XYZ file of C-alpha atoms in Angstrom:
600
model
C -4.224 -12.652 -5.650
C -1.334 -10.578 -5.416
C 0.408 -13.161 -3.032
C 2.506 -10.202 -1.764
C 4.152 -10.069 1.487
C 3.010 -6.367 2.328
C 2.245 -3.548 4.638
C 1.664 -0.245 4.872
C 3.006 2.535 2.295
C 2.712 5.924 5.041
C 5.252 8.452 5.890
C 5.941 8.463 10.026
C 5.520 11.408 12.332
C 6.214 10.548 15.559
C 8.079 12.439 18.526
C 10.219 10.482 20.761
C 9.348 12.986 23.751
C 10.342 11.787 27.705
C 7.887 8.998 28.775
C 4.926 9.847 25.767
C 4.213 9.436 22.069
C 1.075 12.069 20.952
C -1.050 12.998 18.799
C -4.505 11.166 19.451
C -6.106 9.083 16.193
C -9.666 9.587 15.589
C -11.644 8.177 13.340
C -14.297 9.002 10.517
C -16.767 7.188 8.968
C -17.485 10.230 5.974
C -16.579 9.326 2.728
C -13.680 10.382 1.472
C -10.497 9.405 -0.131
C -11.394 5.787 -0.209
C -14.641 6.166 -2.366
C -15.708 3.020 -4.565
C -16.861 3.705 -8.175
C -14.246 6.382 -9.177
C -11.178 5.768 -12.212
C -8.155 3.804 -12.583
C -5.641 5.709 -9.636
C -3.142 7.721 -10.679
C -0.292 9.569 -9.367
C -2.669 12.074 -6.654
C -4.007 8.769 -5.927
C -0.508 7.805 -4.784
C 0.657 10.737 -2.864
C -2.347 11.282 -1.023
C -1.725 7.421 0.258
C 1.972 8.685 1.869
C -0.270 10.871 3.886
C 1.909 10.735 7.162
C 1.147 8.380 10.099
C 0.792 9.203 13.691
C 1.649 7.432 17.050
C -2.302 8.080 19.819
C -2.466 7.495 23.135
C -4.086 5.715 25.389
C -7.343 7.427 24.553
C -7.023 6.537 20.820
C -6.661 3.005 21.768
C -9.744 2.284 23.789
C -13.103 0.832 22.486
C -14.884 0.583 20.872
C -14.188 1.488 17.625
C -16.818 4.340 16.164
C -19.982 2.547 15.133
C -20.219 2.701 11.006
C -23.176 4.856 10.358
C -25.582 2.840 9.342
C -24.316 -1.216 10.519
C -26.498 -3.339 10.344
C -25.574 -6.764 13.115
C -25.601 -9.709 11.432
C -25.566 -12.513 8.628
C -23.136 -13.834 6.800
C -20.000 -12.819 4.293
C -18.838 -15.745 1.271
C -15.231 -14.753 0.446
C -14.556 -15.635 -2.746
C -10.811 -17.696 -2.548
C -9.021 -19.451 -5.483
C -6.450 -21.213 -3.284
C -5.783 -21.871 0.760
C -5.420 -19.406 2.442
C -1.011 -18.777 1.977
C -0.709 -19.860 6.830
C -3.444 -18.835 9.368
C -0.530 -19.334 12.635
C 0.702 -15.637 13.173
C 4.067 -16.234 13.462
C 3.924 -17.034 9.163
C 2.710 -14.794 8.767
C 4.084 -12.061 5.989
C 2.609 -12.422 2.662
C -0.934 -10.845 2.054
C -3.700 -12.628 1.930
C -3.432 -14.382 5.816
C -2.190 -10.520 6.578
C -6.024 -9.984 5.644
C -7.317 -13.034 7.315
C -5.859 -12.442 11.069
C -7.628 -9.171 11.136
C -10.258 -10.860 11.667
C -8.660 -13.950 14.183
C -5.525 -12.674 15.070
C -4.279 -9.432 17.210
C -1.276 -8.003 18.293
C -0.205 -5.350 20.822
C -0.324 -2.278 18.344
C -2.441 -2.372 14.576
C -2.891 0.380 12.450
C -6.627 2.580 13.085
C -8.143 4.240 9.541
C -10.526 6.706 9.149
C -12.568 6.872 6.198
C -10.409 9.106 4.565
C -7.488 6.721 4.861
C -5.251 8.241 7.260
C -3.551 6.241 9.803
C -2.821 6.153 13.914
C -0.891 3.532 15.273
C -2.922 2.935 18.080
C -2.635 0.138 21.307
C -4.390 -3.347 20.401
C -3.730 -5.185 23.255
C -2.173 -2.743 24.414
C -2.919 -0.076 25.978
C -1.525 3.382 23.868
C 1.115 2.508 20.710
C 4.433 2.491 23.732
C 6.162 5.133 26.070
C 9.326 5.319 25.437
C 11.654 7.356 27.683
C 14.857 7.067 26.132
C 14.892 7.310 22.228
C 13.401 4.221 20.808
C 16.295 2.426 22.922
C 13.712 1.068 25.035
C 9.387 0.177 24.572
C 7.163 -0.524 27.171
C 3.713 -2.047 26.312
C 1.027 -1.783 28.812
C -1.633 -4.824 28.357
C -5.211 -4.139 28.169
C -7.797 -5.477 31.256
C -10.432 -8.291 29.644
C -8.287 -9.603 26.642
C -8.712 -13.217 26.222
C -8.818 -16.284 23.707
C -10.749 -18.088 22.165
C -11.762 -20.567 25.471
C -11.660 -17.352 28.032
C -7.884 -17.699 28.865
C -6.421 -14.335 30.220
C -3.735 -13.083 28.497
C -0.405 -12.111 30.264
C 2.506 -10.636 29.913
C 3.769 -14.654 29.806
C 1.907 -15.340 26.673
C 3.700 -12.285 24.949
C 7.216 -13.232 25.737
C 6.340 -17.126 24.402
C 4.709 -15.239 20.896
C 7.605 -13.422 20.844
C 10.486 -16.148 21.902
C 8.418 -18.945 19.140
C 10.048 -16.878 15.932
C 13.451 -18.018 17.103
C 12.558 -21.747 17.021
C 12.653 -23.462 13.477
C 9.143 -23.815 14.481
C 8.757 -20.504 12.953
C 10.421 -19.907 9.085
C 7.727 -18.735 7.359
C 7.220 -14.319 9.200
C 8.220 -11.648 9.234
C 12.262 -11.378 11.192
C 12.537 -6.959 12.480
C 11.474 -8.335 15.814
C 14.221 -11.064 15.895
C 16.827 -9.310 14.314
C 16.765 -5.894 16.068
C 16.800 -7.984 19.545
C 18.990 -10.442 19.422
C 20.783 -10.089 15.891
C 21.310 -11.207 12.887
C 22.065 -15.036 13.720
C 19.045 -14.839 15.811
C 18.044 -18.415 16.128
C 21.213 -19.306 17.844
C 20.487 -16.827 21.165
C 16.975 -19.530 21.431
C 17.484 -22.413 19.086
C 14.681 -24.143 21.074
C 12.335 -20.906 21.528
C 10.343 -21.848 24.872
C 9.700 -25.059 23.961
C 12.160 -26.822 26.525
C 11.243 -23.687 29.300
C 14.926 -21.470 27.910
C 13.836 -17.354 27.605
C 15.211 -14.870 25.927
C 17.336 -12.180 28.830
C 15.402 -9.677 31.028
C 18.489 -7.253 29.233
C 16.321 -8.014 25.986
C 13.049 -8.349 26.560
C 11.497 -8.403 30.411
C 8.325 -8.698 31.718
C 8.273 -7.564 35.704
C 4.767 -8.150 35.702
C 1.562 -10.001 34.018
C 0.789 -6.502 32.366
C 4.134 -5.283 31.327
C 5.645 -5.667 28.807
C 9.704 -3.990 28.110
C 11.913 -4.882 24.689
C 15.830 -3.251 24.637
C 16.976 -2.744 22.033
C 21.168 -2.204 21.691
C 20.260 1.331 19.508
C 17.084 3.660 18.737
C 13.872 1.591 17.155
C 11.567 4.600 16.268
C 9.427 2.382 14.150
C 8.847 -0.261 16.241
C 5.029 0.250 17.573
C 4.215 0.203 13.334
C 6.568 -3.608 13.162
C 4.628 -4.597 16.139
C 1.329 -4.025 14.020
C 2.322 -6.836 11.407
C 0.533 -9.816 11.438
C 3.542 -11.604 12.235
C 4.445 -9.950 15.326
C 0.276 -11.526 16.478
C -0.571 -13.506 19.855
C -0.568 -17.221 20.435
C -1.427 -18.271 24.185
C 0.884 -19.829 25.807
C -1.562 -22.639 26.560
C -2.701 -22.732 22.898
C 0.937 -23.572 21.103
C 0.232 -27.093 18.633
C 3.926 -25.899 17.260
C 3.662 -26.866 13.787
C 0.209 -28.151 13.955
C -1.261 -24.931 14.871
C -0.678 -23.493 11.977
C -3.847 -25.291 10.857
C -5.454 -24.418 13.615
C -4.908 -21.186 15.507
C -6.978 -19.693 18.709
C -8.485 -16.285 18.584
C -7.935 -13.588 20.480
C -9.713 -11.411 17.489
C -13.744 -10.842 16.763
C -14.351 -13.826 14.793
C -12.550 -17.658 15.392
C -12.476 -20.582 12.564
C -15.239 -23.099 13.369
C -14.693 -25.164 10.976
C -11.681 -25.403 7.844
C -11.308 -27.755 4.808
C -8.253 -28.087 3.843
C -7.806 -26.394 0.087
C -11.307 -25.591 0.350
C -12.901 -23.935 2.945
C -12.817 -21.856 6.150
C -15.776 -20.939 8.257
C -15.718 -17.973 10.778
C -18.648 -17.289 13.759
C -18.456 -14.794 16.034
C -15.976 -14.781 19.152
C -18.017 -14.623 22.207
C -15.034 -13.681 23.783
C -13.359 -11.096 22.020
C -14.437 -8.153 23.751
C -15.445 -4.756 21.949
C -14.493 -2.647 24.813
C -11.209 -3.264 24.393
C -10.685 -2.960 20.082
C -10.290 0.387 18.830
C -10.070 -0.745 15.600
C -12.313 -3.748 15.058
C -16.247 -4.581 14.816
C -18.154 -7.432 14.222
C -21.075 -6.928 12.734
C -21.793 -10.063 10.691
C -21.555 -13.609 12.746
C -18.785 -14.770 10.521
C -17.727 -15.339 7.125
C -17.627 -18.393 4.728
C -14.532 -19.229 2.695
C -14.623 -20.310 -0.461
C -11.004 -21.202 -1.694
C -11.221 -23.072 -4.826
C -13.100 -19.726 -7.052
C -10.933 -18.922 -9.963
C -10.748 -14.809 -9.961
C -12.713 -15.153 -13.270
C -15.395 -16.932 -11.492
C -15.409 -14.471 -8.954
C -15.798 -11.532 -11.433
C -18.526 -13.695 -13.120
C -20.106 -13.849 -10.010
C -19.858 -10.536 -9.105
C -20.778 -8.753 -12.009
C -23.737 -10.925 -12.446
C -24.879 -9.937 -8.442
C -27.303 -12.556 -7.890
C -28.438 -15.351 -5.307
C -25.569 -15.319 -2.558
C -23.262 -12.931 -4.652
C -24.841 -10.053 -2.953
C -23.544 -11.366 0.133
C -20.235 -11.574 -1.466
C -16.339 -9.810 -1.399
C -13.210 -10.875 -3.207
C -10.654 -11.181 -0.508
C -7.406 -10.760 -1.690
C -8.043 -11.842 -5.255
C -8.306 -9.003 -7.965
C -11.428 -8.662 -10.732
C -10.057 -10.716 -13.309
C -8.363 -9.080 -16.181
C -10.387 -9.366 -18.986
C -12.607 -8.677 -17.385
C -12.048 -5.041 -16.198
C -14.323 -3.184 -19.044
C -16.686 -5.123 -18.134
C -16.832 -3.737 -14.935
C -15.521 -0.121 -15.892
C -17.898 0.453 -17.890
C -20.792 -0.803 -15.866
C -21.718 2.313 -13.498
C -23.704 -1.032 -12.094
C -20.588 -3.012 -11.593
C -18.735 -0.308 -11.225
C -19.996 1.620 -7.747
C -19.183 -2.020 -6.329
C -15.387 -1.509 -6.683
C -12.656 -0.361 -4.463
C -9.221 1.105 -6.491
C -6.191 2.264 -4.963
C -2.759 1.928 -5.648
C -1.149 -1.079 -3.496
C 2.411 -0.475 -2.532
C 3.895 -3.121 -3.949
C 6.872 -3.557 -6.862
C 6.368 -6.382 -9.381
C 9.633 -7.746 -10.485
C 11.758 -10.668 -12.216
C 13.611 -11.595 -9.488
C 17.610 -13.466 -10.455
C 18.255 -16.320 -9.560
C 22.428 -14.800 -8.391
C 23.544 -18.532 -8.245
C 22.601 -19.150 -11.197
C 22.431 -16.436 -13.487
C 25.779 -14.495 -12.194
C 26.629 -12.163 -15.004
C 25.275 -8.748 -14.467
C 25.494 -8.676 -18.600
C 22.145 -11.665 -18.618
C 20.894 -9.939 -16.345
C 20.495 -6.474 -17.876
C 20.087 -7.964 -21.303
C 16.696 -9.861 -19.624
C 15.165 -6.289 -17.732
C 15.483 -4.634 -21.518
C 13.968 -7.240 -23.016
C 10.801 -7.454 -20.745
C 7.868 -5.834 -22.609
C 6.880 -3.893 -19.083
C 3.578 -2.914 -21.071
C 1.966 -6.035 -22.231
C 3.156 -7.760 -18.709
C 1.093 -4.943 -16.822
C -2.044 -5.777 -19.873
C -2.241 -9.310 -18.555
C -3.055 -7.206 -14.887
C -6.185 -5.268 -15.731
C -3.953 -2.626 -17.778
C -3.937 0.685 -16.283
C -6.639 -0.573 -13.603
C -3.632 -3.374 -12.530
C -0.199 -1.401 -12.877
C 1.947 1.175 -14.155
C 5.320 1.114 -15.628
C 7.787 0.227 -13.010
C 11.553 2.455 -13.214
C 12.446 1.362 -10.023
C 12.368 -0.587 -7.114
C 9.981 1.892 -4.514
C 7.017 2.313 -5.502
C 4.936 5.156 -5.755
C 3.619 4.997 -2.513
C 7.117 4.836 -0.191
C 7.942 8.825 0.410
C 10.621 10.333 -1.365
C 9.520 8.148 -4.428
C 10.555 9.594 -7.864
C 9.133 9.039 -10.818
C 11.673 10.234 -12.732
C 13.700 7.229 -12.370
C 13.662 4.828 -15.067
C 17.805 4.027 -15.446
C 16.403 1.232 -17.919
C 14.586 3.590 -20.494
C 11.260 1.498 -19.723
C 8.661 4.489 -20.002
C 10.233 4.988 -23.553
C 10.428 1.664 -24.318
C 7.526 0.695 -22.885
C 7.454 -3.492 -24.448
C 12.157 -3.737 -24.264
C 14.717 -3.124 -26.690
C 15.531 -5.978 -28.276
C 18.266 -4.778 -30.443
C 19.989 -3.484 -26.629
C 19.267 -7.329 -25.183
C 20.347 -9.383 -27.835
C 23.679 -6.786 -28.042
C 24.508 -7.585 -24.258
C 24.174 -10.694 -24.027
C 26.653 -10.772 -27.078
C 29.153 -9.280 -25.244
C 28.928 -11.558 -22.175
C 29.050 -14.360 -24.972
C 25.610 -16.261 -24.458
C 25.223 -18.651 -26.835
C 22.088 -19.186 -29.252
C 19.072 -21.729 -26.872
C 20.728 -20.827 -23.890
C 18.661 -22.892 -21.314
C 16.211 -20.663 -18.216
C 13.978 -21.802 -15.829
C 11.025 -19.469 -14.808
C 8.892 -20.172 -12.129
C 5.458 -18.901 -11.707
C 2.929 -18.338 -9.537
C -0.553 -21.124 -10.946
C -2.544 -18.513 -11.243
C -4.180 -16.502 -14.601
C -1.942 -13.993 -14.046
C 1.031 -16.292 -13.434
C 0.528 -18.110 -16.629
C -0.649 -15.484 -18.539
C 2.689 -13.531 -18.068
C 4.846 -16.772 -17.842
C 3.893 -16.600 -21.941
C 4.798 -13.430 -22.411
C 8.077 -14.080 -19.846
C 9.398 -16.706 -22.656
C 8.346 -15.435 -25.289
C 10.809 -12.189 -25.032
C 12.958 -13.812 -23.526
C 13.108 -16.479 -26.197
C 13.179 -13.480 -29.077
C 16.490 -12.572 -27.727
C 18.320 -16.344 -27.341
C 16.882 -17.755 -24.840
C 15.415 -21.125 -24.244
C 12.976 -20.990 -21.077
C 11.810 -23.368 -19.230
C 8.634 -22.841 -17.616
C 8.125 -24.449 -14.166
C 4.486 -23.968 -12.226
C 4.157 -23.605 -8.387
C 1.149 -23.537 -6.256
C 0.189 -19.907 -5.485
C -0.005 -20.765 -1.631
C 3.132 -22.245 -1.298
C 4.990 -19.619 -3.903
C 7.232 -18.024 -2.037
C 7.885 -20.700 0.375
C 9.435 -22.299 -2.457
C 11.165 -20.040 -3.573
C 11.713 -18.734 -0.664
C 14.510 -21.593 -0.657
C 18.422 -20.536 -1.307
C 18.727 -24.370 -3.701
C 15.451 -23.952 -5.486
C 16.230 -24.759 -8.996
C 14.523 -21.291 -10.779
C 16.545 -18.907 -12.755
C 14.076 -16.548 -12.801
C 11.015 -15.617 -10.507
C 8.884 -13.150 -10.906
C 8.601 -11.693 -7.418
C 6.238 -8.940 -5.404
C 7.539 -6.066 -2.367
C 5.417 -4.132 -0.623
C 7.041 -1.700 1.860
C 6.072 -3.388 5.435
C 5.535 0.326 7.075
C 6.692 3.544 5.793
C 10.293 4.119 5.210
C 12.886 2.230 2.441
C 14.469 0.193 5.273
C 11.601 -2.521 4.880
C 12.648 -2.860 1.726
C 16.477 -2.575 0.847
C 16.748 -4.386 4.214
C 14.676 -7.834 4.133
C 15.265 -7.946 -0.119
C 18.865 -6.826 -0.289
C 20.807 -7.475 2.658
C 23.446 -9.944 2.034
C 23.476 -10.979 5.565
C 19.848 -11.620 5.524
C 20.471 -15.033 2.766
C 18.182 -18.069 4.223
C 15.665 -20.414 3.715
C 12.351 -18.544 4.751
C 13.986 -15.153 3.990
C 12.881 -12.746 1.563
C 15.956 -12.249 0.337
C 15.043 -14.447 -3.367
C 17.837 -12.834 -5.696
C 20.767 -14.103 -3.295
C 22.051 -10.333 -4.109
C 25.134 -9.420 -0.559
C 26.938 -6.777 -2.242
C 29.817 -5.438 0.532
C 28.633 -2.066 -0.558
C 25.327 -2.076 -0.033
C 25.174 -4.101 2.705
C 27.822 -0.746 4.124
C 25.089 1.584 3.187
C 21.753 -0.321 4.892
C 24.147 -0.878 7.818
C 24.881 2.422 7.253
C 20.963 4.050 7.285
C 20.004 1.902 10.119
C 21.020 4.189 12.603
C 20.367 7.404 11.426
C 17.019 8.898 12.056
C 14.497 8.930 9.034
C 15.116 12.000 7.700
C 18.690 12.006 7.787
C 18.667 8.043 6.419
C 17.148 8.871 3.140
C 19.962 9.389 1.335
C 21.604 6.552 2.228
C 18.290 4.449 1.364
C 18.394 6.151 -1.988
C 22.086 5.866 -2.891
C 21.508 1.690 -1.372
C 18.726 1.760 -3.886
C 20.487 3.059 -7.667
C 23.756 0.852 -6.128
C 20.586 -1.860 -5.900
C 19.232 -1.112 -9.485
C 22.494 0.250 -11.310
C 25.139 -1.555 -10.090
C 24.079 -4.808 -9.155
C 20.388 -5.250 -10.009
C 19.024 -7.926 -8.656
C 15.676 -7.834 -10.005
C 13.719 -6.451 -12.989
C 11.576 -3.486 -11.916
C 8.213 -4.693 -14.341
C 5.535 -2.457 -12.894
C 4.023 -0.720 -9.727
C 1.098 -2.492 -8.347
C -2.647 -0.996 -8.063
C -5.925 -3.669 -6.702
C -9.516 -3.481 -8.070
C -11.633 -5.730 -6.442
C -15.622 -6.398 -6.174
C -18.723 -6.685 -3.929
C -22.246 -8.229 -3.351
C -24.868 -4.705 -3.533
C -25.457 -6.137 -0.139
C -22.487 -5.491 1.698
C -21.976 -2.515 3.130
C -19.474 -0.546 4.496
C -17.512 -1.476 1.683
C -14.451 0.784 0.684
C -10.520 0.358 -0.315
C -7.771 -0.027 2.440
C -4.365 2.746 2.367
C -2.712 0.060 5.584
C -4.129 -3.607 3.905
C -4.709 -2.341 0.015
C -7.606 -4.438 -0.184
C -11.351 -4.443 0.630
C -11.633 -2.792 3.871
C -12.272 -5.746 6.216
C -12.820 -4.189 9.953
C -15.698 -2.255 8.879
C -18.107 -4.741 6.372
C -21.585 -5.600 7.319
C -25.153 -6.438 5.631
C -27.439 -3.942 4.231
C -30.052 -7.063 4.336
C -28.853 -9.282 7.382
């Protein structure tokens, strides 16, 4: 699995006109972008995946979701996973496996509606529309739909929305997104409500107001035009106040979405069944075609791929959830038309990077030397070759608006398997002795294991003694996310949370965001970068673009907290009885919302 922090990679078209947001979304189920069985994604695909996002009105947000042509009702889809989900508590969800799961179980104020051509519209999920503002985005008002209930039949009110936001301030939550909290209360947001809502205290109405059971009003100190996209993140899904069990909620959350948890065996399996209190009339995005999903969380990527290639028995009803075709079996898939037609392919908005723990790897010449030494091409080969990725020149993915395909300051396209001599020269200048130890942490996935050997060999060639430390996949980001972690270097993958460079630069490279559970994995704290971030955040997206690019170049060239390795691509398999399968440009996985069984 690409256990990567994620969301969408789109440019945004938004009119903050008096009182409303424009453009009604529409869904299409005609074949189009995201067709299965095509060749490896290329530059044109990346460009298409950068189409504008629009903000939908009440009509776009009204359910039910448009029917999928030919869809049938009934049966269970088998889900193949190689390990347990990272989290199930919405507030903790910031990794892609849990994000995919969340769309089945959780609901948010807003959501992404995606048509079959990959066009995205932000619509109201439990809200009646994507939000209303009359002051350019400093104040946002959301009205809740009628008929929203949790799985036990409790009506969701504005108090539940307030509770869901305020619990993010408590120590119960340590691993989710922090955009909303910091926008409302600053980088030290936890001080504003250290116990969350659990002792009866609340954020002031000057920040978050719920004047009645149907109304939620967010108030910011500066325009936040991206709020509807931020609220569409799984990390901001609703946790009903009556149902909140604090730390225990991560193992037994209550559903608002079309499916609920019927059985959970930690590390082994999850069974989802229909949530009878989900009303399709309130949901413009999801369907409830199948009776449920059987997750088996013990099947490695190679076994998943082999079963799905064979397409026998239950495998006909199975999907890869967030795992990909095993790299050694890619050829077996793409050279067989009958198998290749059962794939989804596309660019992901992620950049895989070798991140330096700058508290331990302090010399920039050493970081540069390692960057030059990395054999990017071999790293890609370990992840599916041209179907798995392409060499990265920088830290902005090809799907991010304004991406420069020619940016390559470390000359990786000319020397795709590293520049050993350049690396050795830099280490000599830095005075690094032969045999210096480096600790490399990696996720215990087949790809992680293969790449760990490549990294060890490459760095051994320039004189390092690399100590490999394997980390359980489900807790990988939690472990490297500790400020006092014991590792020197580790691979991380980051994708923009929505269509702005702010969601790449700010969470990962802002020196004010160094904390346990935060995403500044390198612990970069460069005053100039911090200054550029603050300047860019005060500008509208078009004006901010140059500032973000300036920050990007300083990060890559002048600081180098993380060596760009490759831009990620996706290829997944599904069984022959699965209908409605296509690539989702929102999740960068199989579109989980439209699936059904051809023969239930």
